[in-house]
Short mmCIF file of C-alpha atoms and ligand atoms in Angstrom, two decimals:
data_model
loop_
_atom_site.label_atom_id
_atom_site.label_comp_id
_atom_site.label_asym_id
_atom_site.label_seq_id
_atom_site.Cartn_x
_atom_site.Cartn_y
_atom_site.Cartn_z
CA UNK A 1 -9.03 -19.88 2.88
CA UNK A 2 -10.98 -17.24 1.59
CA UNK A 3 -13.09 -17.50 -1.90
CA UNK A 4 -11.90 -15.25 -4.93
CA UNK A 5 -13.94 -13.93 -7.62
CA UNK A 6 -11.55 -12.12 -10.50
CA UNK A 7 -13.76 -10.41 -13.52
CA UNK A 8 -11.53 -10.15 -16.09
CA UNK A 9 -9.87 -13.10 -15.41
CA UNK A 10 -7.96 -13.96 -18.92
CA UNK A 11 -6.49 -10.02 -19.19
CA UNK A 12 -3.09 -8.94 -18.43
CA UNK A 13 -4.36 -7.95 -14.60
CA UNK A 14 -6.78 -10.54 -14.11
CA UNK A 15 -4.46 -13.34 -14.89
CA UNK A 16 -1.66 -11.78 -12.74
CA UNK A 17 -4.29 -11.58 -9.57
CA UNK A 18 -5.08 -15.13 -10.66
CA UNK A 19 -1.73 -16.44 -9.66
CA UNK A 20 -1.28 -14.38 -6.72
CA UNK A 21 -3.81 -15.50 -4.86
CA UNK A 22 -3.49 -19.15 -5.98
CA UNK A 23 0.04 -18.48 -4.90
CA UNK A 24 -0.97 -17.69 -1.32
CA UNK A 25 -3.10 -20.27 -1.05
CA UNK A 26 -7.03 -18.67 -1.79
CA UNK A 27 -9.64 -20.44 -4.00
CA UNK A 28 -10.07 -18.60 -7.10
CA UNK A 29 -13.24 -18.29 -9.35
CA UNK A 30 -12.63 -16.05 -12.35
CA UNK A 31 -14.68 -14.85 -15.25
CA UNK A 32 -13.87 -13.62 -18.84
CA UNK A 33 -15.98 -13.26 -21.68
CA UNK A 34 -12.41 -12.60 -24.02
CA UNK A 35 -13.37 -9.63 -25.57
CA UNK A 36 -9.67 -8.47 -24.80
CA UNK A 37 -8.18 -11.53 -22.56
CA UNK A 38 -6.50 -14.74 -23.72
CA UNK A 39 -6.91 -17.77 -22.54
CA UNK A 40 -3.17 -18.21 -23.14
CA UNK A 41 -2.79 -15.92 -19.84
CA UNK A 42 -3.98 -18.79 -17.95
CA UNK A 43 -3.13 -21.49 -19.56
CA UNK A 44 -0.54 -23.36 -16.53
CA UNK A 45 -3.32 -22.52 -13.84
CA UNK A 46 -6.62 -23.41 -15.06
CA UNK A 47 -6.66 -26.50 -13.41
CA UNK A 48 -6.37 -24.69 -9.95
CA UNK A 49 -8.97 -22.36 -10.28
CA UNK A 50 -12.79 -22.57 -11.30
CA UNK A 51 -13.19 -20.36 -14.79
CA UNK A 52 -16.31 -19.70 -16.29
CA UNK A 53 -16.22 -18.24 -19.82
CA UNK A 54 -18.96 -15.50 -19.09
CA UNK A 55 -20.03 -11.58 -20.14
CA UNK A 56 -20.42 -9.13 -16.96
CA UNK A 57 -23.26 -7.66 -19.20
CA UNK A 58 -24.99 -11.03 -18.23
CA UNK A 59 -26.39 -10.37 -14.74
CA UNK A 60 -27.73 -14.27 -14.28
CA UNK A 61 -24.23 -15.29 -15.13
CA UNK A 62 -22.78 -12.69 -12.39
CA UNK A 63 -25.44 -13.90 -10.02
CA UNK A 64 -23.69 -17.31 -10.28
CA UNK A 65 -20.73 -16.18 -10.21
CA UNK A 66 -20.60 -14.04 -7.09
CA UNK A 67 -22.50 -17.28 -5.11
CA UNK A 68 -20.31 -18.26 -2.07
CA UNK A 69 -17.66 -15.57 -3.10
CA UNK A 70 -15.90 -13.39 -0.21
CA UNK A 71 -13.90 -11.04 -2.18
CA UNK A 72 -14.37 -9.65 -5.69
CA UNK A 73 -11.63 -8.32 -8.02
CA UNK A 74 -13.35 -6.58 -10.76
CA UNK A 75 -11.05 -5.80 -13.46
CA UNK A 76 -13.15 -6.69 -16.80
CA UNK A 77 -13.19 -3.84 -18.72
CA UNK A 78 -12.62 -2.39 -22.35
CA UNK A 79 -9.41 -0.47 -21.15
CA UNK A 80 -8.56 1.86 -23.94
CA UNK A 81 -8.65 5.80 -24.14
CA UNK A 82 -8.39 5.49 -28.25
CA UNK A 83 -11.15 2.58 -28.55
CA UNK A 84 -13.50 4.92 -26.23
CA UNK A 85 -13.21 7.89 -28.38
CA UNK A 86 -14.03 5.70 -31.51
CA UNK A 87 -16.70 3.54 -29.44
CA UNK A 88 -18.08 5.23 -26.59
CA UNK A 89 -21.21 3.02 -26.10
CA UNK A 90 -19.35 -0.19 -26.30
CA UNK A 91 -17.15 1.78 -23.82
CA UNK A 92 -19.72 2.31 -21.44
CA UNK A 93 -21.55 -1.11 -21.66
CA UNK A 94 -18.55 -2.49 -20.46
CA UNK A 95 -17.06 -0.38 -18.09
CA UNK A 96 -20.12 1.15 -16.48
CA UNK A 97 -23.11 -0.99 -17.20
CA UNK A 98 -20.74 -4.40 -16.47
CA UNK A 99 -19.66 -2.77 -12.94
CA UNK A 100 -23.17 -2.13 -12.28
CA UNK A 101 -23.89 -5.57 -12.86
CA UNK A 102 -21.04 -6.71 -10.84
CA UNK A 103 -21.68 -5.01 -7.64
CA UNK A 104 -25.98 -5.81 -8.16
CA UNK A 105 -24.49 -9.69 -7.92
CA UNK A 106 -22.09 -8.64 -5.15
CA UNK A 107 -24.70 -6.90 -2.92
CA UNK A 108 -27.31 -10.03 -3.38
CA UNK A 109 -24.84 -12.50 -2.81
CA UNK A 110 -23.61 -10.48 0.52
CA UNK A 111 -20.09 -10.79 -1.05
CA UNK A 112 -17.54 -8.86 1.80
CA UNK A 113 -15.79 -6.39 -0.29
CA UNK A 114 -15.27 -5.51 -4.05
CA UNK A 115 -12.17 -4.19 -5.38
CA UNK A 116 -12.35 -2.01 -8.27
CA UNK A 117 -10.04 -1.59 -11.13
CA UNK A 118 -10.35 2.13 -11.30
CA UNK A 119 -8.23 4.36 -13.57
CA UNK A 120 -5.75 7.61 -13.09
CA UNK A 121 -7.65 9.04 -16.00
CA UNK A 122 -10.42 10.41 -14.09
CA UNK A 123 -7.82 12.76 -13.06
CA UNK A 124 -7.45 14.31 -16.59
CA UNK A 125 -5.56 17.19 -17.79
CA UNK A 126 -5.10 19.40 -14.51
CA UNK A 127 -1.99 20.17 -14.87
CA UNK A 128 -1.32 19.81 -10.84
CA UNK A 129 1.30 16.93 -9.87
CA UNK A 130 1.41 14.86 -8.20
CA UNK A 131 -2.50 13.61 -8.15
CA UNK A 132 -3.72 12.99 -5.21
CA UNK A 133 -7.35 11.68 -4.14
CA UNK A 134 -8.65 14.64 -3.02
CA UNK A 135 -8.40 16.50 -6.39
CA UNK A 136 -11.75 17.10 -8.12
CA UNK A 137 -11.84 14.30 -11.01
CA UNK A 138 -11.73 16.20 -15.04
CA UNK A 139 -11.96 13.08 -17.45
CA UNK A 140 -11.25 14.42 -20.72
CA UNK A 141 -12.38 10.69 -22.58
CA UNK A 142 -15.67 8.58 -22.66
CA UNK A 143 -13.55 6.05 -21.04
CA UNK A 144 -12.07 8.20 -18.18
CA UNK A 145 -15.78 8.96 -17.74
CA UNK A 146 -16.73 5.81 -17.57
CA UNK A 147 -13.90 4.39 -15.01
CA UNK A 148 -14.95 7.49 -13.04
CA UNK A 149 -18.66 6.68 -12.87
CA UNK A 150 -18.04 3.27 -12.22
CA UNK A 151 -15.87 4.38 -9.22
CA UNK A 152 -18.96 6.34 -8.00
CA UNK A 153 -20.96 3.70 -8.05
CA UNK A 154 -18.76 1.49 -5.79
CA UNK A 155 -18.99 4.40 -3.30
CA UNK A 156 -22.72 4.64 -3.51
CA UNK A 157 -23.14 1.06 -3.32
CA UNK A 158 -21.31 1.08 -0.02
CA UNK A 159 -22.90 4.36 1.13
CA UNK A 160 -27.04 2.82 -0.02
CA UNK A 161 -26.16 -1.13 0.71
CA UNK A 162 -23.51 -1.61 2.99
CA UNK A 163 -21.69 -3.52 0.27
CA UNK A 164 -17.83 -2.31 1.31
CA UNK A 165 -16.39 -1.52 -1.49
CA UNK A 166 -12.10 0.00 -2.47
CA UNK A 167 -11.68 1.62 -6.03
CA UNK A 168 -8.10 1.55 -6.55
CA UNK A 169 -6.97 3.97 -9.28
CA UNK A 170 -4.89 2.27 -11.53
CA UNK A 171 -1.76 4.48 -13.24
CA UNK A 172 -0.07 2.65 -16.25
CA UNK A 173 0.44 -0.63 -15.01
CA UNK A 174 2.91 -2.96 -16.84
CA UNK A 175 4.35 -6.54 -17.37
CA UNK A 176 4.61 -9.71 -18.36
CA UNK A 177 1.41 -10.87 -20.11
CA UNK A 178 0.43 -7.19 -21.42
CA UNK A 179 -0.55 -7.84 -24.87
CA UNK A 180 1.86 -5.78 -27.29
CA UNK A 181 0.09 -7.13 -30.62
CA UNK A 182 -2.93 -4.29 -30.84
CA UNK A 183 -3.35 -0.96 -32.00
CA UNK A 184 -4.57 -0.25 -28.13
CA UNK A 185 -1.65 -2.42 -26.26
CA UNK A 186 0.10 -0.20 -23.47
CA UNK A 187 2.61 1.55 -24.75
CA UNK A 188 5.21 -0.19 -22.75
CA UNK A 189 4.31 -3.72 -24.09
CA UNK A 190 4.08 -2.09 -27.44
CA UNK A 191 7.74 -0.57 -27.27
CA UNK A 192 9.49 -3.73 -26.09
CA UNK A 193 7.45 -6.07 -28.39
CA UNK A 194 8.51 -3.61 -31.27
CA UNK A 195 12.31 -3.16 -30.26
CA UNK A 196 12.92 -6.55 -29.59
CA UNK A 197 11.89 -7.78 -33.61
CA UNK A 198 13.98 -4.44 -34.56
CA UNK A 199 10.96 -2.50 -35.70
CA UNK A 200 10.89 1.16 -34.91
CA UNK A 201 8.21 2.44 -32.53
CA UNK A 202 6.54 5.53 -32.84
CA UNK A 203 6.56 8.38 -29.57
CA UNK A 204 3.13 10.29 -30.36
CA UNK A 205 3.58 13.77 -29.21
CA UNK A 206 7.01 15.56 -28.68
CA UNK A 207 8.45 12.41 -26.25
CA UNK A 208 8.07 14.43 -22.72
CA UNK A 209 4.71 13.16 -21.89
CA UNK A 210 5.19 11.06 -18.71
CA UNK A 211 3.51 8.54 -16.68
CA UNK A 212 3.66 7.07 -13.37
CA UNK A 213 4.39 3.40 -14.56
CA UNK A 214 3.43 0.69 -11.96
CA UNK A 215 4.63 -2.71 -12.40
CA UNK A 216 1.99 -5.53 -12.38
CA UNK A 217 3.50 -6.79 -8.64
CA UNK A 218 2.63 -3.33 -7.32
CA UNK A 219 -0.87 -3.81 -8.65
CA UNK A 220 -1.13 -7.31 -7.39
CA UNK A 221 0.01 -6.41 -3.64
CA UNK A 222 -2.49 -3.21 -3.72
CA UNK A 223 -5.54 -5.73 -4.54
CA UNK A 224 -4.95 -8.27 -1.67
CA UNK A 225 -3.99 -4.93 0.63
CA UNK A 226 -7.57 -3.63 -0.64
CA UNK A 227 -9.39 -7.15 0.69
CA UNK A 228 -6.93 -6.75 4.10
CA UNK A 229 -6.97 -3.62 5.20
CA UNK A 230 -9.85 -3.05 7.86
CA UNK A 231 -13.11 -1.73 6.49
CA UNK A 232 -12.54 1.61 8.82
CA UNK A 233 -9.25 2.29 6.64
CA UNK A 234 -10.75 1.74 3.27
CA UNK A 235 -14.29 1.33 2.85
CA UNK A 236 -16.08 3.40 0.44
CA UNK A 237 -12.53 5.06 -0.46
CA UNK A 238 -10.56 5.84 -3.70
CA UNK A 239 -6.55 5.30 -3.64
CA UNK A 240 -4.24 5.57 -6.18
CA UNK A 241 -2.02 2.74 -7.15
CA UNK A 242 1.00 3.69 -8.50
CA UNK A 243 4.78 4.27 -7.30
CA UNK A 244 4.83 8.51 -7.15
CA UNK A 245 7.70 8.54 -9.92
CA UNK A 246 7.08 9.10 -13.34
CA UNK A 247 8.81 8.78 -16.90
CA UNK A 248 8.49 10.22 -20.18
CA UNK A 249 7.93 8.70 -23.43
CA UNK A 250 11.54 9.47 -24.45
CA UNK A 251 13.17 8.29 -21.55
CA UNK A 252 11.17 4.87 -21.64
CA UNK A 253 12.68 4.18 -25.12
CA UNK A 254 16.02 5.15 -23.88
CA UNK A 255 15.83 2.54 -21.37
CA UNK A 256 14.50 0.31 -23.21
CA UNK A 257 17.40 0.49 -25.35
CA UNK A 258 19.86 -1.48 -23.67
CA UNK A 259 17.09 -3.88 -22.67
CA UNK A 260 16.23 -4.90 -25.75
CA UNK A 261 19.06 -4.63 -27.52
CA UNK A 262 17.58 -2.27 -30.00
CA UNK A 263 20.24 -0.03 -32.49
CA UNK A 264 17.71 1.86 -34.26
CA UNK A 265 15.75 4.85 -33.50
CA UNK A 266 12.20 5.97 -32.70
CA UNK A 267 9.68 7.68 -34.63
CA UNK A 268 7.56 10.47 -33.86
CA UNK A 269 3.86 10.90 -34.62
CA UNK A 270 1.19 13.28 -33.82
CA UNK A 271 0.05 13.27 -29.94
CA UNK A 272 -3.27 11.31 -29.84
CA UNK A 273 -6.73 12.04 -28.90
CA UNK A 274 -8.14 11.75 -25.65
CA UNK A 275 -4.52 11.59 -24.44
CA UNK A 276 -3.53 13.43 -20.48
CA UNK A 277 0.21 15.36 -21.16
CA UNK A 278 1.66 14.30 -17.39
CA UNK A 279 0.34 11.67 -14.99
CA UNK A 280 2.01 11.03 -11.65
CA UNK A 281 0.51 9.95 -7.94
CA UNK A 282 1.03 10.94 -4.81
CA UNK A 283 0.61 6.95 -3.07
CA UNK A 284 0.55 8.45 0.95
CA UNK A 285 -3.03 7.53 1.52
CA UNK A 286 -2.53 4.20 0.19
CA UNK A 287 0.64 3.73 2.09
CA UNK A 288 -1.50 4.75 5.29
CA UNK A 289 -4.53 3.52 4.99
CA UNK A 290 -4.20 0.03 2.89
CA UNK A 291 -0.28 -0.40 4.22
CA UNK A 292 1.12 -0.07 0.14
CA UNK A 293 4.54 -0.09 -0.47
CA UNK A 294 6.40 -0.22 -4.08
CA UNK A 295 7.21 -3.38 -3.88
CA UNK A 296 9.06 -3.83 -7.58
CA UNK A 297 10.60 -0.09 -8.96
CA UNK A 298 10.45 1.21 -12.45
CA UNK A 299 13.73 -0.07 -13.68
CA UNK A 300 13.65 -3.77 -12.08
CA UNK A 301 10.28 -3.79 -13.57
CA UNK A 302 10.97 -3.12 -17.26
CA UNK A 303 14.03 -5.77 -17.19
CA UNK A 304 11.35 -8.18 -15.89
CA UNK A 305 9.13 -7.59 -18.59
CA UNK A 306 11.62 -7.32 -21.52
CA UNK A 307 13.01 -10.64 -20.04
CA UNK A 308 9.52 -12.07 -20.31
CA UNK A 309 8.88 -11.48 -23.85
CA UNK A 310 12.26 -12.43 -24.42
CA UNK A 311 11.16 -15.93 -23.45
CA UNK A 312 8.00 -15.81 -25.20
CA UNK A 313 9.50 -15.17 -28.35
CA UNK A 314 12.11 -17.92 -28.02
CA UNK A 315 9.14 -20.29 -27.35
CA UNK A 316 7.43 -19.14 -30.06
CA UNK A 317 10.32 -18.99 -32.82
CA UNK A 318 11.67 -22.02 -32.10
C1 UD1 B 1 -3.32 3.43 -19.66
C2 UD1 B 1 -4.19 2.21 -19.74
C3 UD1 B 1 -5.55 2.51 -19.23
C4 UD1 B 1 -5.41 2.99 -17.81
C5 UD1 B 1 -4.52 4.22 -17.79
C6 UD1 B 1 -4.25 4.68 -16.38
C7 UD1 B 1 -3.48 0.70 -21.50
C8 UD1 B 1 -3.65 0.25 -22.89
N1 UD1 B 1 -4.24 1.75 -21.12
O1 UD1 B 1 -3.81 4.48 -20.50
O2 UD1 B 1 -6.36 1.37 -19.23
O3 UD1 B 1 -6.66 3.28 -17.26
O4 UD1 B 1 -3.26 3.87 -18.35
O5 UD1 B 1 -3.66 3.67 -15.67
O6 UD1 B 1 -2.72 0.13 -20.73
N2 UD1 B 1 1.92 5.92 -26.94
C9 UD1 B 1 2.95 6.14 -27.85
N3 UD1 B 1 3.17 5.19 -28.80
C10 UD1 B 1 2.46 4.03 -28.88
C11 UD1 B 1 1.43 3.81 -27.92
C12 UD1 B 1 1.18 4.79 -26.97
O7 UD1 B 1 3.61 7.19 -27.83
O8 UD1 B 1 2.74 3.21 -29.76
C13 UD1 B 1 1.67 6.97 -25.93
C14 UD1 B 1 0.22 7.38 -25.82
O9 UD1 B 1 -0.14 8.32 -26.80
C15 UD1 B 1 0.20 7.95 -24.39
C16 UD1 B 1 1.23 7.08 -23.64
O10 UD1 B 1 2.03 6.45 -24.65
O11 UD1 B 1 0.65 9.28 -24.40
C17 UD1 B 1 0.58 6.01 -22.81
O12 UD1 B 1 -0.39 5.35 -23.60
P1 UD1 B 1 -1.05 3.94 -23.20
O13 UD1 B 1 0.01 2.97 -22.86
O14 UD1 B 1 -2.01 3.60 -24.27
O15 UD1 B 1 -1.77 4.26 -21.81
P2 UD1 B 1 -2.80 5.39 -21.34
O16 UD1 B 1 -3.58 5.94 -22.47
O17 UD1 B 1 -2.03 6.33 -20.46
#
C-alpha cells in the first residue's frame, strides 16, 4: 500500500482521485485550502483519508504534508482562463508559486514521483489539430502561462534533483462534482446545471468552438497510469490527457438536450477573452508510454454527469 498525497483535495479532480485510490486500496493524505473546493466533495470519505485544511503557498505546511508520502497528485490550482485575465497575480501565486512549493516539499521529503495537473492551454491558438506534445507551447492567457511554467518546472526539477516528475496536460475534463454554480464553472457543468432548472445557457462565440472533452474516469486512470508507468517511459515527460475527439459548443447543447430534458433554446453571447477557437489531442504517446486508454467516451460520460446532478438536485429539493 502505497502513501497518497492529493493537493487540491476538496476540487472537482482532487476529490475524484480521492476515491480512486481509496477505492483500490492506497492511503490517502490530501490538502485543500478551499479557495475553489468544497468540502461537500468529500464529505462520505473523510473518515478514510487524512485531510489537512492547508494553503500550497504555505511551504511548512507542504513540508508536513509531503512527510512519508510516495506519490503526489498536485492538482490545487486557481483553474480559470477568465479569473486569470482579471487576476493574473493571484493566478500565478497559485498556479506557479504553489507548484514551486509543492515540488521544494516533494524533493526534501524524497517523495517518488509527482503528478502534475497540467493544462491543454499551453497549446494556445495554433490552429494545428490535433495537439500533440511535440508542438512548441503559445499560451495566449496568464493562466495558460502559468500551467505552462509550472509544467517546466516539474521537468527541471527532475532534470536538477532527480525528483521524477509526469505533467499530464489536462483537456476539458468533466463530471460529477464539477461545480456549475460560478461565473468560472466548466462549461459543461454550467450547461447541464442550467438546462436541467429550464434556464437558458448562453454559447459565447458563434457555437463551433470545440473541445476535446475528457470525462473525470479518463483523468482518474491517467493519474494512477502516471505513478505506474516505469520512470524510463515517463519521467520528466509531458502527455496529454484527453480522448482525441472533440465537440463543439453547439453540438454539446444539442446533446444535452435529450439529457436534460430541456425544450428551450440557447443563447448566444460574445466569444470571451483569453478563449483558444479549437482544442483536440492526439493521446498516442500516452497510450504508449503510460498504457492510457479512454476508458469512459464522450456520450456515456455526459449521461453520467447529467444523471449525477439529477440526483443532487432531488436531494437537495426535497
Ligand atoms: C478548461 C478548464 C481549465 C483547463 C482547460 C484545459 C474549467 C473551468 N476550465 O478551460 O482549467 O485547463 O479546460 O483542460 O474547467 N463557454 C460558453 N458558455 C458558458 C461557459 C463557457 O460558451 O457559459 C465556453 C467558453 O467561452 C469556452 C468553452 O465554453 O469557449 C469552454 O470553456 P470552459 O469550460 O470555461 O473551459 P476552458 O476555458 O476551455
Amino acid at each position: 500500500m502505497a502513501k497518497y498525497l492529493v493537493t487540491g483535495a476538496a476540487g472537482f479532480i482532487g476529490s475524484s482521485l480521492v476515491r480512486g485510490l481509496l477505492e483500490r486500496g492506497e492511503q490517502v493524505r490530501g490538502i485543500d485550502n478551499f479557495s475553489t473546493g468544497r468540502r461537500d466533495n468529500l464529505a462520505e470519505v473523510l473518515d478514510r483519508m487524512d485531510f489537512r485544511e492547508a494553503d500550497i503557498l504555505d511551504l511548512d505546511a507542504m513540508h508536513q504534508a509531503c512527510a512519508g508520502v510516495d506519490y503526489v497528485l498536485h492538482q490545487a490550482a486557481i483553474p480559470s482562463v477568465p479569473k486569470s485575465l482579471l487576476d493574473p497575480l493571484g493566478s500565478n501565486r497559485a498556479n506557479v508559486d504553489g507548484t514551486v512549493n509543492v515540488l521544494v516539499a516533494a524533493r526534501d521529503a524524497k517523495v517518488k514521483r509527482v503528478v502534475y495537473a497540467a493544462s491543454s492551454s499551453a497549446y494556445g491558438d495554433t490552429p494545428t489539430l490535433p495537439k500533440h506534445e511535440a508542438m512548441i507551447p503559445s499560451p495566449i492567457s496568464p493562466y495558460a502561462v502559468a500551467k505552462l511554467a509550472s509544467e517546466l518546472y516539474m521537468v527541471a526539477f527532475y532534470r536538477c534533483y532527480g525528483l521524477e516528475t509526469v505533467s499530464l496536460r489536462y483537456f476539458n475534463v468533466f463530471g460529477p462534482r464539477q461545480d456549475p454554480s460560478s461565473a468560472y464553472s466548466g462549461v459543461l457543468a454550467k450547461f447541464s446545471m442550467q438546462m436541467l432548472q429550464g434556464e437558458t445557457p448562453t454559447i459565447f462565440g458563434d457555437g463551433e468552438t470545440s473541445r476535446d472533452f475528457t470525462y473525470i474516469d479518463n483523468a482518474v486512470s491517467a493519474n494512477l497510469l502516471a505513478c505506474s508507468a516505469p520512470a524510463a517511459e515517463c519521467a520528466g515527460r509531458v502527455f496529454n490527457c484527453a480522448t482525441g475527439r472533440r465537440t463543439t459548443l453547439k453540438e454539446t447543447f444539442d446533446a444535452l438536450k435529450p439529457l436534460t430534458d430541456y425544450k428551450g433554446t440557447v443563447k448566444y453571447g460574445p466569444e470571451r477573452g483569453g478563449d483558444i477557437k479549437h482544442s483536440l489531442a492526439d493521446i498516442t504517446e500516452a497510450q504508449k508510454h503510460l498504457g492510457y486508454k479512454v476508458l469512459v467516451d464522450f456520450e456515456d460520460g455526459l449521461r453520467r454527469t447529467v444523471e449525477w446532478y439529477k440526483k443532487q438536485g432531488q436531494t437537495v429539493g426535497a
